[in-house]
mmCIF file of C-alpha atoms in Angstrom:
data_model
loop_
_atom_site.group_PDB
_atom_site.id
_atom_site.type_symbol
_atom_site.label_atom_id
_atom_site.label_comp_id
_atom_site.label_asym_id
_atom_site.label_seq_id
_atom_site.Cartn_x
_atom_site.Cartn_y
_atom_site.Cartn_z
ATOM 1 C CA MET A 190 -1.403 4.739 27.603
ATOM 2 C CA ALA A 191 -3.924 3.943 24.843
ATOM 3 C CA GLU A 192 -4.338 7.672 24.109
ATOM 4 C CA THR A 193 -0.552 8.097 23.803
ATOM 5 C CA ARG A 194 -0.347 5.118 21.430
ATOM 6 C CA GLY A 195 -3.236 6.533 19.387
ATOM 7 C CA ALA A 196 -1.511 9.910 19.154
ATOM 8 C CA MET A 197 1.715 8.225 17.998
ATOM 9 C CA ILE A 198 -0.133 6.280 15.285
ATOM 10 C CA SER A 199 -1.886 9.480 14.186
ATOM 11 C CA ALA A 200 1.422 11.336 13.992
ATOM 12 C CA SER A 201 2.979 8.521 11.923
ATOM 13 C CA TRP A 202 0.105 8.557 9.432
ATOM 14 C CA ALA A 203 0.248 12.348 9.279
ATOM 15 C CA ARG A 204 3.841 12.033 8.035
ATOM 16 C CA VAL A 205 2.864 9.508 5.353
ATOM 17 C CA LEU A 206 -0.344 11.236 4.284
ATOM 18 C CA PRO A 207 0.327 14.912 3.512
ATOM 19 C CA GLN A 208 -2.016 17.853 3.946
ATOM 20 C CA GLY A 209 -5.392 17.629 2.247
ATOM 21 C CA ARG A 210 -6.335 14.365 3.932
ATOM 22 C CA ALA A 211 -10.009 15.100 3.245
ATOM 23 C CA ALA A 212 -9.372 13.467 -0.157
ATOM 24 C CA CYS A 213 -8.827 10.077 1.510
ATOM 25 C CA PRO A 214 -12.505 9.383 2.322
ATOM 26 C CA LEU A 215 -13.466 10.414 -1.209
ATOM 27 C CA ILE A 216 -10.998 7.961 -2.784
ATOM 28 C CA ALA A 217 -12.092 5.243 -0.347
ATOM 29 C CA ALA A 218 -15.772 5.814 -1.145
ATOM 30 C CA ALA A 219 -15.053 5.648 -4.874
ATOM 31 C CA VAL A 220 -13.164 2.341 -4.551
ATOM 32 C CA LEU A 221 -15.898 0.785 -2.409
ATOM 33 C CA ALA A 222 -18.669 2.002 -4.712
ATOM 34 C CA VAL A 223 -17.019 0.377 -7.725
ATOM 35 C CA TYR A 224 -15.747 -2.896 -6.254
ATOM 36 C CA TRP A 225 -18.117 -3.767 -3.398
ATOM 37 C CA PRO A 226 -20.863 -5.159 -5.703
ATOM 38 C CA ALA A 227 -18.470 -7.893 -6.945
ATOM 39 C CA LEU A 228 -17.477 -9.003 -3.442
ATOM 40 C CA ASP A 229 -19.346 -12.331 -3.482
ATOM 41 C CA HIS A 230 -18.492 -13.381 -7.034
ATOM 42 C CA PRO A 231 -16.932 -16.875 -7.202
ATOM 43 C CA PHE A 232 -13.355 -17.977 -7.798
ATOM 44 C CA GLN A 233 -12.414 -18.152 -11.481
ATOM 45 C CA TYR A 234 -9.719 -19.379 -13.886
ATOM 46 C CA ASP A 235 -6.325 -19.615 -12.139
ATOM 47 C CA ASP A 236 -7.966 -19.161 -8.732
ATOM 48 C CA ILE A 237 -8.889 -22.839 -8.888
ATOM 49 C CA HIS A 238 -5.385 -24.326 -9.173
ATOM 50 C CA SER A 239 -3.586 -21.592 -7.218
ATOM 51 C CA ILE A 240 -6.067 -21.273 -4.325
ATOM 52 C CA VAL A 241 -8.984 -23.715 -4.213
ATOM 53 C CA ASP A 242 -7.030 -26.882 -5.131
ATOM 54 C CA ASN A 243 -3.779 -25.750 -3.496
ATOM 55 C CA PHE A 244 -3.652 -27.765 -0.259
ATOM 56 C CA HIS A 245 -0.446 -25.942 0.810
ATOM 57 C CA LEU A 246 -2.562 -22.908 1.733
ATOM 58 C CA ARG A 247 -4.728 -24.775 4.206
ATOM 59 C CA THR A 248 -2.330 -24.292 7.108
ATOM 60 C CA LEU A 249 -0.339 -21.261 8.208
ATOM 61 C CA SER A 250 2.453 -23.608 9.300
ATOM 62 C CA ASN A 251 3.585 -23.736 5.648
ATOM 63 C CA SER A 252 4.311 -19.995 5.655
ATOM 64 C CA ASP A 253 8.063 -20.461 6.165
ATOM 65 C CA ASP A 254 8.245 -22.921 3.272
ATOM 66 C CA PHE A 255 6.583 -20.428 0.930
ATOM 67 C CA PHE A 256 9.820 -18.415 1.052
ATOM 68 C CA TRP A 257 11.964 -21.370 -0.026
ATOM 69 C CA ARG A 258 9.789 -23.440 -2.350
ATOM 70 C CA SER A 259 8.279 -22.212 -5.604
ATOM 71 C CA ASP A 260 6.394 -25.493 -6.108
ATOM 72 C CA MET A 261 3.883 -24.539 -3.408
ATOM 73 C CA PHE A 262 2.384 -21.768 -5.531
ATOM 74 C CA SER A 263 -0.071 -24.029 -7.330
ATOM 75 C CA ALA A 264 -1.665 -27.473 -7.301
ATOM 76 C CA ASP A 265 -0.423 -27.711 -10.891
ATOM 77 C CA PRO A 266 3.334 -28.495 -10.953
ATOM 78 C CA LYS A 267 3.674 -26.442 -14.161
ATOM 79 C CA GLY A 268 2.363 -23.390 -12.294
ATOM 80 C CA ALA A 269 5.360 -23.069 -9.948
ATOM 81 C CA MET A 270 6.225 -19.430 -9.165
ATOM 82 C CA TYR A 271 8.100 -17.616 -6.437
ATOM 83 C CA ARG A 272 5.573 -15.262 -4.814
ATOM 84 C CA PRO A 273 5.786 -16.052 -1.088
ATOM 85 C CA LEU A 274 3.936 -12.996 0.236
ATOM 86 C CA VAL A 275 1.013 -13.772 -2.034
ATOM 87 C CA LEU A 276 0.888 -17.322 -0.673
ATOM 88 C CA VAL A 277 1.064 -16.068 2.914
ATOM 89 C CA SER A 278 -1.854 -13.729 2.205
ATOM 90 C CA TYR A 279 -3.888 -16.600 0.706
ATOM 91 C CA ALA A 280 -3.125 -18.788 3.730
ATOM 92 C CA ILE A 281 -4.279 -16.002 6.065
ATOM 93 C CA ASN A 282 -7.482 -15.647 4.033
ATOM 94 C CA TYR A 283 -8.057 -19.393 4.270
ATOM 95 C CA ALA A 284 -7.399 -19.419 8.032
ATOM 96 C CA ILE A 285 -9.956 -16.643 8.538
ATOM 97 C CA ASP A 286 -12.740 -17.728 6.225
ATOM 98 C CA GLY A 287 -11.895 -20.918 4.332
ATOM 99 C CA TYR A 288 -12.958 -20.753 0.710
ATOM 100 C CA ARG A 289 -15.433 -17.902 0.956
ATOM 101 C CA ALA A 290 -14.359 -15.811 -2.033
ATOM 102 C CA ALA A 291 -15.630 -12.551 -0.506
ATOM 103 C CA GLY A 292 -12.817 -12.516 2.070
ATOM 104 C CA TYR A 293 -10.139 -12.913 -0.609
ATOM 105 C CA ARG A 294 -11.698 -10.208 -2.736
ATOM 106 C CA LEU A 295 -12.075 -7.857 0.239
ATOM 107 C CA PHE A 296 -8.341 -8.248 0.855
ATOM 108 C CA ASN A 297 -7.714 -7.279 -2.790
ATOM 109 C CA ILE A 298 -9.968 -4.224 -2.436
ATOM 110 C CA VAL A 299 -8.107 -3.066 0.682
ATOM 111 C CA VAL A 300 -4.732 -3.505 -1.053
ATOM 112 C CA HIS A 301 -5.952 -1.540 -4.088
ATOM 113 C CA LEU A 302 -7.303 1.220 -1.863
ATOM 114 C CA GLY A 303 -3.984 1.359 -0.008
ATOM 115 C CA SER A 304 -2.158 1.781 -3.324
ATOM 116 C CA ALA A 305 -4.541 4.530 -4.451
ATOM 117 C CA LEU A 306 -3.995 6.433 -1.193
ATOM 118 C CA LEU A 307 -0.213 6.013 -1.350
ATOM 119 C CA LEU A 308 -0.187 7.265 -4.944
ATOM 120 C CA TRP A 309 -2.385 10.211 -3.984
ATOM 121 C CA GLY A 310 0.004 11.052 -1.134
ATOM 122 C CA LEU A 311 3.068 10.695 -3.349
ATOM 123 C CA VAL A 312 1.673 13.030 -6.022
ATOM 124 C CA ARG A 313 0.614 15.481 -3.297
ATOM 125 C CA ARG A 314 4.167 15.551 -1.963
ATOM 126 C CA LEU A 315 5.851 15.827 -5.354
ATOM 127 C CA THR A 316 3.559 18.441 -6.922
ATOM 128 C CA ASP A 317 2.151 20.244 -3.888
ATOM 129 C CA SER A 318 -1.134 20.313 -5.832
ATOM 130 C CA ALA A 319 -4.208 18.983 -4.039
ATOM 131 C CA ALA A 320 -6.204 18.910 -7.290
ATOM 132 C CA ALA A 321 -3.562 16.956 -9.231
ATOM 133 C CA ALA A 322 -3.119 14.503 -6.366
ATOM 134 C CA LEU A 323 -6.860 13.882 -6.092
ATOM 135 C CA ALA A 324 -7.203 13.458 -9.874
ATOM 136 C CA VAL A 325 -4.344 10.935 -10.008
ATOM 137 C CA GLY A 326 -5.574 9.067 -6.934
ATOM 138 C CA LEU A 327 -9.091 8.752 -8.363
ATOM 139 C CA LEU A 328 -7.800 7.819 -11.821
ATOM 140 C CA PHE A 329 -5.724 4.999 -10.325
ATOM 141 C CA ALA A 330 -8.578 3.924 -8.049
ATOM 142 C CA LEU A 331 -11.240 3.820 -10.764
ATOM 143 C CA HIS A 332 -9.388 3.020 -13.995
ATOM 144 C CA PRO A 333 -10.897 -0.080 -15.643
ATOM 145 C CA ILE A 334 -7.477 -1.732 -15.955
ATOM 146 C CA ALA A 335 -7.477 -2.159 -12.159
ATOM 147 C CA GLY A 336 -10.544 -4.380 -12.438
ATOM 148 C CA GLU A 337 -8.419 -7.466 -13.084
ATOM 149 C CA PRO A 338 -6.047 -7.289 -10.092
ATOM 150 C CA VAL A 339 -8.922 -6.375 -7.764
ATOM 151 C CA ASN A 340 -11.657 -8.781 -8.916
ATOM 152 C CA TYR A 341 -9.488 -11.634 -10.161
ATOM 153 C CA ILE A 342 -8.088 -12.983 -6.906
ATOM 154 C CA SER A 343 -5.056 -14.657 -8.525
ATOM 155 C CA SER A 344 -3.915 -11.260 -9.780
ATOM 156 C CA ARG A 345 -3.316 -10.174 -6.185
ATOM 157 C CA SER A 346 0.414 -10.399 -6.933
ATOM 158 C CA GLU A 347 0.203 -7.261 -9.097
ATOM 159 C CA SER A 348 -1.704 -5.289 -6.465
ATOM 160 C CA LEU A 349 0.624 -6.324 -3.645
ATOM 161 C CA CYS A 350 3.669 -5.506 -5.748
ATOM 162 C CA ALA A 351 2.239 -2.071 -6.579
ATOM 163 C CA LEU A 352 1.399 -1.423 -2.922
ATOM 164 C CA PHE A 353 4.957 -2.174 -1.801
ATOM 165 C CA VAL A 354 6.540 -0.197 -4.654
ATOM 166 C CA LEU A 355 4.410 2.845 -3.797
ATOM 167 C CA ALA A 356 5.210 2.433 -0.094
ATOM 168 C CA GLY A 357 8.912 2.292 -0.965
ATOM 169 C CA LEU A 358 8.701 5.405 -3.137
ATOM 170 C CA THR A 359 6.808 7.199 -0.365
ATOM 171 C CA CYS A 360 9.507 6.287 2.170
ATOM 172 C CA HIS A 361 12.217 7.372 -0.276
ATOM 173 C CA THR A 362 10.495 10.726 -0.807
ATOM 174 C CA MET A 363 10.116 11.211 2.939
ATOM 175 C CA PHE A 364 13.803 10.376 3.421
ATOM 176 C CA LYS A 365 14.801 12.958 0.793
ATOM 177 C CA GLU A 366 12.633 15.585 2.520
ATOM 178 C CA GLU A 367 13.221 14.784 6.180
ATOM 179 C CA GLY A 368 16.041 12.240 6.472
ATOM 180 C CA GLY A 369 15.944 9.488 9.056
ATOM 181 C CA SER A 370 17.416 6.007 8.943
ATOM 182 C CA GLY A 371 14.050 4.430 9.811
ATOM 183 C CA VAL A 372 12.460 5.901 6.701
ATOM 184 C CA ARG A 373 15.372 4.738 4.545
ATOM 185 C CA LEU A 374 15.062 1.231 5.998
ATOM 186 C CA GLY A 375 11.318 1.382 5.309
ATOM 187 C CA ALA A 376 12.054 1.988 1.619
ATOM 188 C CA VAL A 377 14.366 -1.029 1.453
ATOM 189 C CA VAL A 378 11.880 -3.277 3.269
ATOM 190 C CA ALA A 379 9.047 -2.107 1.003
ATOM 191 C CA PHE A 380 10.998 -2.831 -2.179
ATOM 192 C CA ALA A 381 11.898 -6.280 -0.795
ATOM 193 C CA GLY A 382 8.173 -6.819 -0.173
ATOM 194 C CA ALA A 383 7.440 -5.885 -3.784
ATOM 195 C CA ILE A 384 9.932 -8.471 -5.059
ATOM 196 C CA LEU A 385 8.478 -11.133 -2.743
ATOM 197 C CA ALA A 386 5.010 -10.419 -4.139
ATOM 198 C CA LYS A 387 5.992 -10.490 -7.818
ATOM 199 C CA SER A 388 9.516 -10.788 -9.123
ATOM 200 C CA VAL A 389 9.136 -8.066 -11.769
#
């Protein structure tokens, strides 16, 4: 049973990640090499009012309210924003490890890596060029502009939005190539996720 489930998961990922999957460990190693050293750095700037002082995040039972109330985004009433998936992710981080910044930053690193791999896969599908896909994936993974949304925990909204947009584009591309209502629904769900992470 477990072997069958493992084979199904492998087959699903094989559809999302095109040929040339050897590039994935290289992109992952590059992301970890660049961002791992900053894992234990403290909270900073907006992290204080949006995470550390935000008592709404201290229980997962508020997760439903995050989708209806923008005033739960920050301890500062002037900082109200509608980003419910970001708040849910903060609440999960808090439930796992309290205010240990490394857990929040590790989440950001994983999201950024996921985006880099999705972008690599998308370029691989659209260009059929392993070299171009690897170059784009590494450029996205290592570009200095990504330092803010990865290291600055409050900028998680940008990374989550990008992850969902890229997942939606990947599903759309797969639908155009292979069809399937599940893939089309995946695109819609992913774009909804992007909006719930950052309204842009």
